[in-house]
Structures are given as structure tokens and as C-alpha cells.
Amino acid sequence: MADKYDVIVIGGGPGGYVAAIRCAQLGFNTACIEKRINKQDEPALGGTCLNVGCIPSKALLDSSWKYHEAQSSLADHGIKLGDVSLDLDTMHKRKDTIVRNLTGGIAQLFKANKVTWLQGSGQLKSGKQVEFSALEGDAQTLQAEHIILAAGSVPVEIPPTPVDQKIIVDSTGALDLPEVPKRLGVIGAGVIGLELGSVWARLGSEVVVLEAVDTFLPTVDQQIAKDAKKQFSKQGMDIRLGARVTGSEMKKNQVVVNFTDKDGDQQETFDRLIVAVGRRPYTEGLLSQDAGVSLDERNFVYVDNQCRTDVPGVYAIGDLVRGPALAHKAIEEGVMVAEVIAGEHTQVNYDAVPGVIYTHPEVAWVGKTEEEVKESGDAYKTGAVPFAANGRAMAAGETGGMVKFVADEKTDRILGMHVVGPQASELIQQGVVAMEFGATIEDLQLMVFGHPSLSETVHEAALAVDYKAIHVAQRRRKK
Amino acid sequence: SASDQAGPAARKLMTEHGVAAAQVTGTGKGGRITKADVEKTISDKEEKR
């Protein structure tokens, strides 16, 4: 094993592995350090996203939705199934197979690109040195021209509800519950809490979501958030806002959770409790005392627009640094840093990073919310159109939700797109593409959209901004 | 052609005012022509008259 590389990446998650591959493509001798051991006791690449995040949660979301459909809505299509039963073990095994195939795929990509995978942990030292402690074998010091820190994040724990990964679990434990809890508590009505709550609610749990903040999805456009909350509540998710958890107590195989809300002290008993209040940058053991890399007040590694740390030649990307903790954000930062190292002028457009919640219906957004634009004081216009007016949505039996645009009144430029509804995760990319090309609302109005398609609701929402929507009754408000 | 340099709204405006893509200075990414660029070309032309 060589002890000198052009680039060493610490962390093999979406940011790190992509950075490593892109560096290799650009001709750098690259190593990627990753210490994760998966459920099968094998070293695994892919980080949180592939192993215990995006991918396994989507596998369970899709499986649980099919189960829910078979039970509740296939009869509407004239399909009778008789008794529908759940085989949770098979559902988990399917998810585990998907995860293993994907993480194994990255190892193959590393081989094909000649990226050296160093199995173990890495610590940044001064003078662009990395101390590598192998999973098996001794520690050694490695040297690199460039070092990319991509150590990711871990779930935030809160003192009132210590995680034991049995009764009280974090997002990782929530992906592997051995049976469907009768009563499930979720602390945190963010992306993770809502997705995991949805999975188990569809499989039969009575789900109560406790959220400390008074506003539902405060960073999402509030017209969209309100519609989403209505739909989630209809599906049986009991979302309690302004509910602050103060303590918990184990009673046999249950947990009693104490919380306060506007009505005073409350108590709920759950068979399982998921703690999903947020994630924090994972810096433990990453930096030696003399590494020279500074952290900001929230413990993120401090970086500039192109992810340079305070130390020349040392970069940091992904959940370790400011910005949304999203796989695609980490990925693009990984690509950017690799290209910056190669002397290119790549930049990430942080103004057009889409966000998605993979509930049913899905929630997705890009750009500014109406609240944000209103606060900026600029003149703006909006248009929103429900999927209920869309033929394709009716055919699919998925008529809940809407598409909404926010645009600049003067320039007509699209400032934000917001969707709650079927395939929102796919539809939102139309907004991303449009915004990347500096499109105006009129640009979208003038395009031909295939019929019948869910995308027509995107078209109609763009038309609605200027009171030109065809399939909804719109009356121009008098100014 | 104009279509690979400008979006539909800018193209429409160019057609409306008889402006060719070559007459417009694009300020968008990679020299793409925005609607505002076309508007500027049109107002510059009118000023000259």
C-alpha cells in the first residue's frame, strides 16, 4: 500500500464516494477511507444514505405503500384480493438486498476507476497528513496533496428519551423494527419523522408525531405544508404541534412519554418511540488538535463557497458543512471539489437544490417559498392548481395536492416551485431545470406538455400565475 | 438557431419585434438570451430611432 496519494477522501457516503470517483476520473491517484460495517458484518461504502438512510427508507416506503393500497384502494379499481397479510421479514429482506446490491456497486465502481478503498477510520493531522487506523491492522500515516473531509452526520439524541435501539430507536433502528408496533410515537415532524411514521402507519401502527415547533414544516411553503398536513392526518397520522417532550419512563415493554403542549402536561404510552429531531455533523475523531481546520458555532466544518476549509488543500463537503443535509447536495459538492482540485471553476448553485419528502403524497420544493419572497419585500405573483383537475391523476386515483409557483412580478422569473402530490419528487425537477436556465413563468406557459400527464398540472400552475389556467375556474382578483 | 440560445418567452418576443438572435447580447448562462436581454435590444433600437 502506497502511503502517498494525490487525494485522500475521508468518508465513503454520497459526497465522499462521488468525490473519490470524480477525482479518479480526472487522473488523480485517490484513496477513500471508510469505516462502516454493515448489518451483515461486512465493510460497506455508501454511507448513511445507502446503508441506513435514503435507500432503505424508500424501499420500506414503497413496500408499505403497496401493502396499504392492496388493503385500501385496489378494491376501488375493481380488484378484489381477499385477505391481505403482511410478511415483514420478507419486506426487510428485500430492503436489505437492495442496500447490499447498491453498496456493492460502489465497491465495483471504485475498482473500475482505480480508487483505493481503505477500510478503517481516518483522522486529519497537520501538514496534509492523515492517520489511517485500519479495521484490521496497525495505524499508519498517509500523505496527500489534497484531502476531502466527508464524514457526514449522525442522529441528534435528546436527554428526555435516551435511545436504546429496542424500545426507543433512532432512524437507523426505525428501519429495522422486528414487528409492527401497535402504538408508535415519533418525536420530530421533519422529513425523517414523517417518512418513518408513514411506513409504520401504513403497516398498521397507530402513529402519534410529537413536534416541538408550532408550525408544520416551517421551511416548506405554508400553503403546501397545510395541504400536506391535512392529507397526512386523513391517513391516520396524529401530528401534534407545539408538543415539547420533557421526559420518558420505561414500563415493561412500553415507553411512557411526558410532554407539554398548549393544554399543559400530557402523557402518551407507546410500544416503540422513534427519535427523529435532527442530525448533527459527525466530527468525533476526525480532526487532530493541530489539524488547523476550524468549526463554526454549530460545529459544522467551516468552508467557503467552494468547500475550502481554513487549511489550504483541505476541503469539507456534505452534512459536515453548512447547507441542507441532502445526499444530492453532498454529491454535487463532491464533484465541485474534485473539479476545483483539477483547476476547474465549477460551482454548486445552492439556490436550486430541490428538497423532497417521500411520503404519500410526496412533498417537493425548489427555490423560495411565498413566505420568503413576501419577507424580501419584492413584488411577486403566485399560481396554484390542484391535481384534482388533472385527468392522469384521476385515472391513477391520486387527486390530492397541488403544484404552486412563485414568480417575480417585474421580471416574470421563477423564484420557487412547490408540490404536494403524486410523483412530486419527479415533477420538481422541471422547476429545477427551469430555474437553472433562468426561465420565466411565461417560458413554461409556452411549452407543450404531454397529455395526459401529471406534468400538465405544472403547466396549469404556470398558467394560473397569470390567470390563464384552462382547467380551473380562475377569477382575476381586483387590485 | 435562436432556439438553442434562448427560452420560449425570449424567442416569442424576438419574433414579435423582428429581432434576430445575433442582434441580442445574451447575459444568461453560456451567453443564453433571456427575455430581459431581448427587451433591452428592443428599447435600444427604439432609442436610436
Short mmCIF file of C-alpha atoms in Angstrom, two decimals:
data_model
loop_
_atom_site.label_atom_id
_atom_site.label_comp_id
_atom_site.label_asym_id
_atom_site.label_seq_id
_atom_site.Cartn_x
_atom_site.Cartn_y
_atom_site.Cartn_z
CA MET A 1 0.00 0.00 0.00
CA ALA A 2 1.35 3.36 -1.00
CA ASP A 3 1.46 5.90 1.76
CA LYS A 4 1.21 8.87 -0.61
CA TYR A 5 -1.84 9.88 -2.66
CA ASP A 6 -2.91 12.84 -4.77
CA VAL A 7 -6.26 12.91 -2.97
CA ILE A 8 -7.49 11.26 0.21
CA VAL A 9 -11.23 11.34 0.90
CA ILE A 10 -12.34 10.64 4.48
CA GLY A 11 -15.84 9.15 4.29
CA GLY A 12 -17.47 6.95 1.64
CA GLY A 13 -21.02 8.37 1.70
CA PRO A 14 -22.72 10.09 -1.28
CA GLY A 15 -20.38 13.10 -1.03
CA GLY A 16 -17.21 11.13 -0.39
CA TYR A 17 -17.57 8.27 -2.86
CA VAL A 18 -18.65 10.58 -5.67
CA ALA A 19 -15.74 12.94 -4.92
CA ALA A 20 -13.35 9.96 -5.00
CA ILE A 21 -14.67 8.66 -8.33
CA ARG A 22 -14.63 12.13 -9.93
CA CYS A 23 -11.05 12.68 -8.68
CA ALA A 24 -10.02 9.36 -10.21
CA GLN A 25 -11.73 10.29 -13.48
CA LEU A 26 -9.66 13.47 -13.50
CA GLY A 27 -6.49 11.44 -13.23
CA PHE A 28 -5.69 11.70 -9.53
CA ASN A 29 -4.34 8.80 -7.51
CA THR A 30 -7.20 8.66 -5.00
CA ALA A 31 -7.93 6.83 -1.75
CA CYS A 32 -11.24 6.80 0.14
CA ILE A 33 -11.28 5.94 3.84
CA GLU A 34 -14.49 4.38 5.17
CA LYS A 35 -15.01 2.54 8.46
CA ARG A 36 -18.66 1.49 8.22
CA ILE A 37 -19.51 -2.14 8.98
CA ASN A 38 -22.94 -3.10 7.66
CA LYS A 39 -25.64 -5.37 9.12
CA GLN A 40 -24.01 -8.40 7.52
CA ASP A 41 -20.73 -7.56 9.33
CA GLU A 42 -19.01 -6.56 6.11
CA PRO A 43 -17.19 -3.27 5.44
CA ALA A 44 -19.54 -1.14 3.33
CA LEU A 45 -19.40 2.01 1.23
CA GLY A 46 -22.36 4.31 0.59
CA GLY A 47 -22.56 6.00 3.97
CA THR A 48 -25.77 6.92 5.75
CA CYS A 49 -27.75 7.39 2.53
CA LEU A 50 -27.29 3.92 1.12
CA ASN A 51 -26.98 1.93 4.33
CA VAL A 52 -29.35 3.50 6.84
CA GLY A 53 -30.95 6.48 5.11
CA CYS A 54 -32.36 7.37 1.70
CA ILE A 55 -32.37 3.95 0.09
CA PRO A 56 -33.66 1.64 2.85
CA SER A 57 -36.31 4.19 3.81
CA LYS A 58 -37.51 4.44 0.20
CA ALA A 59 -37.59 0.63 -0.05
CA LEU A 60 -39.86 0.47 3.01
CA LEU A 61 -41.94 3.43 1.84
CA ASP A 62 -42.63 1.74 -1.49
CA SER A 63 -43.34 -1.69 0.05
CA SER A 64 -45.59 -0.27 2.76
CA TRP A 65 -47.48 1.81 0.21
CA LYS A 66 -48.20 -1.28 -1.90
CA TYR A 67 -49.49 -3.06 1.20
CA HIS A 68 -51.64 -0.06 2.06
CA GLU A 69 -53.01 0.12 -1.50
CA ALA A 70 -53.77 -3.60 -1.57
CA GLN A 71 -55.72 -3.17 1.63
CA SER A 72 -57.49 0.07 0.93
CA SER A 73 -57.67 1.26 -2.66
CA LEU A 74 -57.30 -1.64 -5.11
CA ALA A 75 -60.96 -2.51 -4.50
CA ASP A 76 -61.82 0.91 -5.96
CA HIS A 77 -60.28 -0.33 -9.23
CA GLY A 78 -62.39 -3.46 -9.12
CA ILE A 79 -59.55 -5.64 -7.87
CA LYS A 80 -60.51 -8.00 -5.07
CA LEU A 81 -57.69 -9.68 -3.21
CA GLY A 82 -59.35 -11.39 -0.28
CA ASP A 83 -57.30 -11.22 2.90
CA VAL A 84 -54.13 -9.20 2.55
CA SER A 85 -51.45 -10.14 5.05
CA LEU A 86 -48.04 -8.78 5.88
CA ASP A 87 -44.75 -10.68 5.80
CA LEU A 88 -42.50 -8.13 7.47
CA ASP A 89 -39.41 -10.37 7.30
CA THR A 90 -39.63 -10.53 3.51
CA MET A 91 -40.14 -6.76 3.37
CA HIS A 92 -36.97 -6.24 5.43
CA LYS A 93 -35.01 -8.81 3.39
CA ARG A 94 -35.98 -7.12 0.14
CA LYS A 95 -34.76 -3.79 1.53
CA ASP A 96 -31.50 -5.36 2.75
CA THR A 97 -30.87 -6.92 -0.68
CA ILE A 98 -31.34 -3.55 -2.40
CA VAL A 99 -28.91 -1.93 0.04
CA ARG A 100 -26.31 -4.67 -0.43
CA ASN A 101 -26.55 -4.53 -4.22
CA LEU A 102 -26.14 -0.78 -4.24
CA THR A 103 -23.25 -0.60 -1.77
CA GLY A 104 -21.55 -3.49 -3.57
CA GLY A 105 -21.99 -1.50 -6.76
CA ILE A 106 -19.91 1.34 -5.35
CA ALA A 107 -17.09 -1.06 -4.50
CA GLN A 108 -17.21 -2.17 -8.16
CA LEU A 109 -17.11 1.44 -9.33
CA PHE A 110 -14.08 2.05 -7.10
CA LYS A 111 -12.32 -0.91 -8.70
CA ALA A 112 -13.21 0.21 -12.21
CA ASN A 113 -11.95 3.74 -11.50
CA LYS A 114 -8.91 2.53 -9.54
CA VAL A 115 -9.92 4.28 -6.32
CA THR A 116 -8.22 2.67 -3.32
CA TRP A 117 -10.74 1.84 -0.60
CA LEU A 118 -9.02 1.99 2.78
CA GLN A 119 -11.19 0.15 5.31
CA GLY A 120 -10.93 1.90 8.64
CA SER A 121 -11.04 5.39 10.10
CA GLY A 122 -9.08 8.48 9.21
CA GLN A 123 -8.01 11.49 11.21
CA LEU A 124 -6.74 14.71 9.70
CA LYS A 125 -3.35 15.81 11.06
CA SER A 126 -1.36 18.92 10.29
CA GLY A 127 0.71 19.17 7.10
CA LYS A 128 -1.84 17.35 4.93
CA GLN A 129 -1.30 14.10 6.71
CA VAL A 130 -3.97 11.58 7.58
CA GLU A 131 -3.65 8.99 10.29
CA PHE A 132 -5.35 5.88 9.00
CA SER A 133 -6.43 3.22 11.51
CA ALA A 134 -7.32 0.09 9.60
CA LEU A 135 -10.22 -2.10 10.73
CA GLU A 136 -7.63 -4.87 10.78
CA GLY A 137 -4.01 -3.99 11.29
CA ASP A 138 -1.95 -1.09 12.53
CA ALA A 139 -2.35 2.63 12.23
CA GLN A 140 -0.23 4.39 9.65
CA THR A 141 0.33 7.93 8.47
CA LEU A 142 -0.66 8.79 4.91
CA GLN A 143 0.25 11.88 2.93
CA ALA A 144 -1.85 13.64 0.26
CA GLU A 145 -1.75 16.77 -1.87
CA HIS A 146 -5.45 17.28 -1.26
CA ILE A 147 -7.74 15.98 1.47
CA ILE A 148 -11.54 15.94 1.33
CA LEU A 149 -13.41 15.59 4.62
CA ALA A 150 -16.78 13.88 4.09
CA ALA A 151 -17.53 12.27 7.45
CA GLY A 152 -21.27 13.01 7.31
CA SER A 153 -23.72 13.27 10.18
CA VAL A 154 -25.35 11.24 12.95
CA PRO A 155 -28.80 11.46 14.59
CA VAL A 156 -29.21 14.02 17.38
CA GLU A 157 -30.05 12.45 20.72
CA ILE A 158 -32.09 14.26 23.34
CA PRO A 159 -31.77 13.71 27.11
CA PRO A 160 -35.51 13.05 27.84
CA THR A 161 -35.56 9.99 25.55
CA PRO A 162 -32.23 8.09 25.51
CA VAL A 163 -32.01 5.71 22.53
CA ASP A 164 -31.64 2.01 23.41
CA GLN A 165 -32.31 0.77 19.82
CA LYS A 166 -35.02 -1.53 21.20
CA ILE A 167 -37.97 0.45 22.53
CA ILE A 168 -36.55 3.92 21.87
CA VAL A 169 -34.88 3.96 18.46
CA ASP A 170 -33.29 6.48 16.12
CA SER A 171 -33.84 6.48 12.35
CA THR A 172 -31.48 3.51 11.93
CA GLY A 173 -33.39 1.38 14.43
CA ALA A 174 -36.71 2.52 12.97
CA LEU A 175 -35.77 0.89 9.63
CA ASP A 176 -35.43 -2.50 11.29
CA LEU A 177 -38.30 -2.85 13.76
CA PRO A 178 -38.88 -6.62 14.06
CA GLU A 179 -42.67 -6.27 14.28
CA VAL A 180 -45.29 -3.57 13.61
CA PRO A 181 -45.76 -1.61 16.85
CA LYS A 182 -49.36 -1.21 17.94
CA ARG A 183 -48.74 2.31 19.11
CA LEU A 184 -45.78 4.21 17.70
CA GLY A 185 -44.53 7.58 18.88
CA VAL A 186 -42.34 9.77 16.68
CA ILE A 187 -40.52 12.79 18.07
CA GLY A 188 -39.97 15.30 15.28
CA ALA A 189 -42.27 16.11 12.33
CA GLY A 190 -39.43 16.70 9.90
CA VAL A 191 -38.59 14.74 6.75
CA ILE A 192 -37.26 11.69 8.63
CA GLY A 193 -40.04 11.58 11.22
CA LEU A 194 -42.79 11.89 8.61
CA GLU A 195 -41.32 9.24 6.29
CA LEU A 196 -40.68 6.68 9.03
CA GLY A 197 -44.01 7.46 10.67
CA SER A 198 -45.72 6.87 7.30
CA VAL A 199 -44.05 3.49 6.82
CA TRP A 200 -45.30 2.08 10.10
CA ALA A 201 -48.70 3.79 9.93
CA ARG A 202 -49.37 2.06 6.59
CA LEU A 203 -48.32 -1.27 8.08
CA GLY A 204 -50.86 -0.82 10.87
CA SER A 205 -49.31 1.25 13.66
CA GLU A 206 -51.30 3.91 15.42
CA VAL A 207 -48.84 6.78 14.95
CA VAL A 208 -48.54 9.93 17.07
CA VAL A 209 -45.99 12.54 15.95
CA LEU A 210 -44.81 14.99 18.60
CA GLU A 211 -43.30 18.18 17.22
CA ALA A 212 -41.90 20.91 19.49
CA VAL A 213 -42.32 23.68 16.92
CA ASP A 214 -45.79 25.24 16.43
CA THR A 215 -45.53 25.41 12.64
CA PHE A 216 -45.79 22.29 10.47
CA LEU A 217 -42.81 22.03 8.07
CA PRO A 218 -41.70 25.63 8.73
CA THR A 219 -39.22 25.69 5.82
CA VAL A 220 -41.82 24.47 3.30
CA ASP A 221 -44.23 26.86 1.55
CA GLN A 222 -47.09 27.07 4.06
CA GLN A 223 -49.90 26.62 1.52
CA ILE A 224 -48.25 23.31 0.58
CA ALA A 225 -47.50 22.39 4.21
CA LYS A 226 -51.12 22.95 5.26
CA ASP A 227 -52.42 20.76 2.44
CA ALA A 228 -49.87 18.06 3.28
CA LYS A 229 -50.82 18.07 6.96
CA LYS A 230 -54.48 17.67 6.08
CA GLN A 231 -53.68 14.65 3.89
CA PHE A 232 -51.34 13.05 6.45
CA SER A 233 -53.95 13.46 9.18
CA LYS A 234 -56.55 11.79 6.96
CA GLN A 235 -54.17 8.82 6.63
CA GLY A 236 -54.21 8.41 10.40
CA MET A 237 -51.02 10.19 11.41
CA ASP A 238 -51.82 12.14 14.55
CA ILE A 239 -49.48 15.15 14.30
CA ARG A 240 -49.29 17.25 17.48
CA LEU A 241 -47.57 20.61 17.06
CA GLY A 242 -46.09 22.64 19.90
CA ALA A 243 -45.54 19.43 21.88
CA ARG A 244 -42.29 19.54 23.86
CA VAL A 245 -41.07 16.22 25.22
CA THR A 246 -39.93 16.57 28.84
CA GLY A 247 -39.18 13.02 29.89
CA SER A 248 -39.81 9.34 29.42
CA GLU A 249 -40.10 6.23 31.53
CA MET A 250 -39.87 2.55 30.67
CA LYS A 251 -42.80 0.41 31.78
CA LYS A 252 -42.42 -3.26 30.91
CA ASN A 253 -42.03 -3.25 27.13
CA GLN A 254 -43.51 0.18 26.65
CA VAL A 255 -42.34 3.74 26.98
CA VAL A 256 -44.35 6.47 28.67
CA VAL A 257 -43.56 9.85 27.15
CA ASN A 258 -44.23 13.07 29.04
CA PHE A 259 -44.67 16.26 27.07
CA THR A 260 -46.21 19.69 27.40
CA ASP A 261 -48.37 21.43 24.83
CA LYS A 262 -50.75 24.39 24.91
CA ASP A 263 -53.10 22.42 27.15
CA GLY A 264 -50.41 21.69 29.76
CA ASP A 265 -48.71 18.43 30.78
CA GLN A 266 -49.57 15.39 28.69
CA GLN A 267 -48.64 11.73 28.65
CA GLU A 268 -48.71 9.05 25.95
CA THR A 269 -47.72 5.41 26.11
CA PHE A 270 -46.06 3.80 23.08
CA ASP A 271 -44.78 0.34 22.19
CA ARG A 272 -41.94 1.99 20.27
CA LEU A 273 -40.63 5.51 20.07
CA ILE A 274 -38.64 6.97 17.15
CA VAL A 275 -36.42 9.94 17.99
CA ALA A 276 -36.05 11.99 14.79
CA VAL A 277 -35.31 15.54 15.91
CA GLY A 278 -32.43 16.18 13.55
CA ARG A 279 -28.90 15.23 12.57
CA ARG A 280 -25.57 16.76 13.57
CA PRO A 281 -22.17 16.85 11.84
CA TYR A 282 -20.05 13.84 12.75
CA THR A 283 -16.69 15.30 13.76
CA GLU A 284 -15.68 12.85 16.51
CA GLY A 285 -12.13 11.65 15.94
CA LEU A 286 -11.97 13.39 12.56
CA LEU A 287 -9.59 16.20 13.43
CA SER A 288 -6.39 16.07 15.46
CA GLN A 289 -5.71 19.02 17.76
CA ASP A 290 -3.22 20.55 15.32
CA ALA A 291 -5.29 19.89 12.16
CA GLY A 292 -5.95 23.63 11.80
CA VAL A 293 -9.48 23.23 10.44
CA SER A 294 -11.99 25.44 12.22
CA LEU A 295 -15.58 24.63 13.09
CA ASP A 296 -18.42 27.14 13.16
CA GLU A 297 -20.64 27.83 16.19
CA ARG A 298 -22.92 24.91 15.30
CA ASN A 299 -19.99 22.51 14.99
CA PHE A 300 -20.02 22.37 11.18
CA VAL A 301 -16.62 22.43 9.49
CA TYR A 302 -16.19 25.99 8.30
CA VAL A 303 -15.88 26.26 4.49
CA ASP A 304 -16.15 28.87 1.74
CA ASN A 305 -18.45 28.75 -1.32
CA GLN A 306 -16.31 26.07 -2.94
CA CYS A 307 -15.95 23.97 0.22
CA ARG A 308 -12.40 25.03 1.07
CA THR A 309 -11.57 24.84 4.79
CA ASP A 310 -9.13 27.19 6.53
CA VAL A 311 -6.27 24.84 5.62
CA PRO A 312 -5.06 25.10 2.00
CA GLY A 313 -5.60 21.78 0.22
CA VAL A 314 -8.18 20.56 2.75
CA TYR A 315 -11.85 20.58 1.73
CA ALA A 316 -15.04 19.55 3.50
CA ILE A 317 -18.36 18.56 1.91
CA GLY A 318 -21.82 17.16 2.64
CA ASP A 319 -23.53 17.02 6.04
CA LEU A 320 -20.26 18.04 7.67
CA VAL A 321 -20.69 21.58 6.33
CA ARG A 322 -23.38 24.29 6.11
CA GLY A 323 -26.44 23.90 3.91
CA PRO A 324 -29.19 21.30 3.66
CA ALA A 325 -28.25 17.76 4.78
CA LEU A 326 -29.20 16.14 1.49
CA ALA A 327 -27.43 13.41 -0.48
CA HIS A 328 -27.64 15.31 -3.78
CA LYS A 329 -26.18 18.41 -2.15
CA ALA A 330 -23.23 16.35 -0.87
CA ILE A 331 -22.83 14.68 -4.28
CA GLU A 332 -22.61 17.97 -6.16
CA GLU A 333 -20.17 19.37 -3.60
CA GLY A 334 -18.04 16.25 -4.10
CA VAL A 335 -17.98 16.80 -7.86
CA MET A 336 -17.29 20.51 -7.42
CA VAL A 337 -14.33 19.94 -5.08
CA ALA A 338 -12.81 17.30 -7.37
CA GLU A 339 -13.03 19.73 -10.30
CA VAL A 340 -11.71 22.64 -8.23
CA ILE A 341 -8.71 20.48 -7.31
CA ALA A 342 -8.21 19.88 -11.04
CA GLY A 343 -8.18 23.65 -11.61
CA GLU A 344 -11.69 23.99 -13.00
CA HIS A 345 -14.18 26.67 -11.95
CA THR A 346 -17.16 24.53 -11.00
CA GLN A 347 -19.74 25.94 -8.58
CA VAL A 348 -22.82 24.48 -6.95
CA ASN A 349 -25.96 26.56 -7.45
CA TYR A 350 -27.29 26.42 -3.91
CA ASP A 351 -30.37 28.40 -4.98
CA ALA A 352 -31.77 25.50 -6.98
CA VAL A 353 -31.31 22.47 -4.70
CA PRO A 354 -34.59 20.54 -4.57
CA GLY A 355 -35.97 19.11 -1.32
CA VAL A 356 -38.25 16.07 -1.21
CA ILE A 357 -40.29 14.27 1.43
CA TYR A 358 -41.17 10.77 0.17
CA THR A 359 -44.47 10.47 1.99
CA HIS A 360 -47.66 9.77 0.08
CA PRO A 361 -48.43 12.19 -1.35
CA GLU A 362 -44.87 13.35 -1.79
CA VAL A 363 -43.84 16.88 -0.92
CA ALA A 364 -41.15 18.61 -3.01
CA TRP A 365 -39.86 22.10 -3.47
CA VAL A 366 -37.13 24.20 -5.05
CA GLY A 367 -36.26 27.88 -4.67
CA LYS A 368 -38.06 30.34 -2.46
CA THR A 369 -41.33 29.87 -0.59
CA GLU A 370 -44.06 32.50 -0.79
CA GLU A 371 -43.26 33.45 2.84
CA GLU A 372 -39.59 34.04 1.98
CA VAL A 373 -40.41 36.19 -1.04
CA LYS A 374 -43.01 38.15 0.89
CA GLU A 375 -40.42 38.87 3.57
CA SER A 376 -37.91 40.12 0.99
CA GLY A 377 -40.41 42.84 0.06
CA ASP A 378 -40.14 42.27 -3.70
CA ALA A 379 -43.34 42.28 -5.75
CA TYR A 380 -44.32 38.72 -6.60
CA LYS A 381 -47.13 36.66 -8.05
CA THR A 382 -48.22 33.09 -7.38
CA GLY A 383 -50.33 30.43 -9.02
CA ALA A 384 -51.52 27.10 -7.60
CA VAL A 385 -53.51 24.34 -9.28
CA PRO A 386 -54.84 21.14 -7.70
CA PHE A 387 -54.19 17.65 -9.08
CA ALA A 388 -57.96 17.14 -8.74
CA ALA A 389 -58.25 18.95 -12.11
CA ASN A 390 -55.78 16.56 -13.82
CA GLY A 391 -57.01 13.64 -15.90
CA ARG A 392 -53.92 11.47 -15.35
CA ALA A 393 -54.19 11.99 -11.58
CA MET A 394 -57.86 10.97 -11.69
CA ALA A 395 -57.03 7.84 -13.67
CA ALA A 396 -54.43 6.94 -11.05
CA GLY A 397 -56.77 7.75 -8.16
CA GLU A 398 -54.23 10.27 -6.86
CA THR A 399 -56.03 13.58 -6.86
CA GLY A 400 -54.77 15.07 -3.59
CA GLY A 401 -52.39 18.00 -3.57
CA MET A 402 -51.30 20.80 -5.88
CA VAL A 403 -48.49 22.49 -7.79
CA LYS A 404 -47.63 26.07 -6.90
CA PHE A 405 -45.30 28.63 -8.48
CA VAL A 406 -43.89 31.80 -7.01
CA ALA A 407 -42.57 34.29 -9.59
CA ASP A 408 -41.13 37.78 -9.66
CA GLU A 409 -43.87 40.25 -10.60
CA LYS A 410 -41.49 42.50 -12.55
CA THR A 411 -39.17 40.12 -14.39
CA ASP A 412 -41.51 37.10 -14.53
CA ARG A 413 -38.59 34.93 -13.37
CA ILE A 414 -39.50 31.75 -11.49
CA LEU A 415 -38.46 32.13 -7.84
CA GLY A 416 -39.81 28.86 -6.48
CA MET A 417 -41.84 25.76 -7.29
CA HIS A 418 -43.69 23.78 -4.64
CA VAL A 419 -45.54 20.50 -4.97
CA VAL A 420 -47.57 18.24 -2.74
CA GLY A 421 -48.99 15.32 -4.66
CA PRO A 422 -48.26 12.25 -6.78
CA GLN A 423 -44.70 12.00 -8.19
CA ALA A 424 -43.75 15.35 -6.65
CA SER A 425 -40.15 14.11 -6.43
CA GLU A 426 -40.05 13.75 -10.22
CA LEU A 427 -42.17 16.79 -11.10
CA ILE A 428 -39.99 19.14 -9.05
CA GLN A 429 -37.07 18.56 -11.41
CA GLN A 430 -38.97 20.55 -14.05
CA GLY A 431 -38.73 23.52 -11.70
CA VAL A 432 -35.02 22.88 -11.14
CA VAL A 433 -34.31 22.78 -14.87
CA ALA A 434 -36.42 25.89 -15.48
CA MET A 435 -34.73 27.83 -12.70
CA GLU A 436 -31.25 26.78 -13.83
CA PHE A 437 -31.98 28.32 -17.22
CA GLY A 438 -33.35 31.47 -15.63
CA ALA A 439 -36.77 30.67 -17.07
CA THR A 440 -39.76 32.94 -16.69
CA ILE A 441 -43.25 31.72 -15.89
CA GLU A 442 -44.14 32.59 -19.49
CA ASP A 443 -41.46 30.16 -20.71
CA LEU A 444 -43.32 27.31 -19.01
CA GLN A 445 -46.67 28.64 -20.22
CA LEU A 446 -45.47 28.43 -23.82
CA MET A 447 -44.23 24.83 -23.69
CA VAL A 448 -46.14 21.77 -24.87
CA PHE A 449 -46.84 19.24 -22.11
CA GLY A 450 -47.78 15.66 -22.95
CA HIS A 451 -51.39 14.71 -22.39
CA PRO A 452 -52.49 13.15 -20.20
CA SER A 453 -49.68 13.52 -17.68
CA LEU A 454 -49.18 14.73 -14.13
CA SER A 455 -46.82 17.32 -15.60
CA GLU A 456 -49.82 19.12 -17.06
CA THR A 457 -50.52 20.35 -13.55
CA VAL A 458 -47.09 22.04 -13.65
CA HIS A 459 -48.16 23.72 -16.89
CA GLU A 460 -51.52 24.75 -15.47
CA ALA A 461 -49.90 26.16 -12.32
CA ALA A 462 -47.60 28.28 -14.51
CA LEU A 463 -50.66 29.48 -16.47
CA ALA A 464 -52.52 30.14 -13.23
CA VAL A 465 -49.85 32.65 -12.17
CA ASP A 466 -51.22 34.97 -14.88
CA TYR A 467 -54.89 33.86 -14.59
CA LYS A 468 -54.63 31.80 -17.77
CA ALA A 469 -55.23 28.29 -16.42
CA ILE A 470 -57.72 26.42 -18.60
CA HIS A 471 -58.97 23.63 -16.37
CA VAL A 472 -59.69 25.53 -13.17
CA ALA A 473 -62.07 28.44 -12.72
CA GLN A 474 -59.91 31.47 -12.04
CA ARG A 475 -61.11 34.94 -11.45
CA ARG A 476 -58.57 37.74 -11.51
CA ARG A 477 -58.52 39.47 -8.16
CA LYS A 478 -59.16 43.19 -8.39
CA LYS A 479 -56.12 45.21 -7.39
CA SER B 1 -30.66 28.94 -34.35
CA ALA B 2 -32.39 31.14 -31.80
CA SER B 3 -33.99 28.14 -30.16
CA ASP B 4 -30.75 26.81 -28.71
CA GLN B 5 -29.76 30.21 -27.35
CA ALA B 6 -32.98 31.44 -25.79
CA GLY B 7 -36.05 30.17 -23.99
CA PRO B 8 -39.58 30.26 -25.42
CA ALA B 9 -40.55 33.64 -23.96
CA ALA B 10 -37.45 35.39 -25.32
CA ARG B 11 -37.96 33.70 -28.71
CA LYS B 12 -41.52 34.86 -28.83
CA LEU B 13 -40.52 38.42 -28.08
CA MET B 14 -37.78 38.30 -30.75
CA THR B 15 -40.29 37.08 -33.32
CA GLU B 16 -42.77 39.72 -32.26
CA HIS B 17 -40.29 42.56 -32.73
CA GLY B 18 -38.37 41.18 -35.67
CA VAL B 19 -35.18 40.88 -33.67
CA ALA B 20 -32.64 38.22 -34.69
CA ALA B 21 -30.76 36.25 -32.04
CA ALA B 22 -27.48 37.60 -33.46
CA GLN B 23 -28.54 41.15 -32.55
CA VAL B 24 -29.04 40.30 -28.88
CA THR B 25 -26.31 40.10 -26.25
CA GLY B 26 -27.17 37.15 -24.06
CA THR B 27 -26.48 37.56 -20.35
CA GLY B 28 -27.71 34.13 -19.26
CA LYS B 29 -25.54 31.09 -18.58
CA GLY B 30 -23.19 30.46 -21.50
CA GLY B 31 -24.46 33.56 -23.32
CA ARG B 32 -28.07 32.43 -23.30
CA ILE B 33 -30.57 35.07 -24.25
CA THR B 34 -33.09 35.98 -21.59
CA LYS B 35 -36.33 37.84 -22.10
CA ALA B 36 -34.75 40.89 -20.45
CA ASP B 37 -31.88 40.81 -22.98
CA VAL B 38 -34.38 40.92 -25.83
CA GLU B 39 -36.27 43.75 -24.16
CA LYS B 40 -33.03 45.71 -23.84
CA THR B 41 -32.23 45.21 -27.52
CA ILE B 42 -35.71 46.39 -28.45
CA SER B 43 -35.54 49.52 -26.28
CA ASP B 44 -32.02 50.33 -27.54
CA LYS B 45 -33.33 50.06 -31.09
CA GLU B 46 -36.26 52.34 -30.34
CA GLU B 47 -33.98 54.90 -28.72
CA LYS B 48 -31.82 55.06 -31.82
CA ARG B 49 -34.82 55.91 -33.97
#
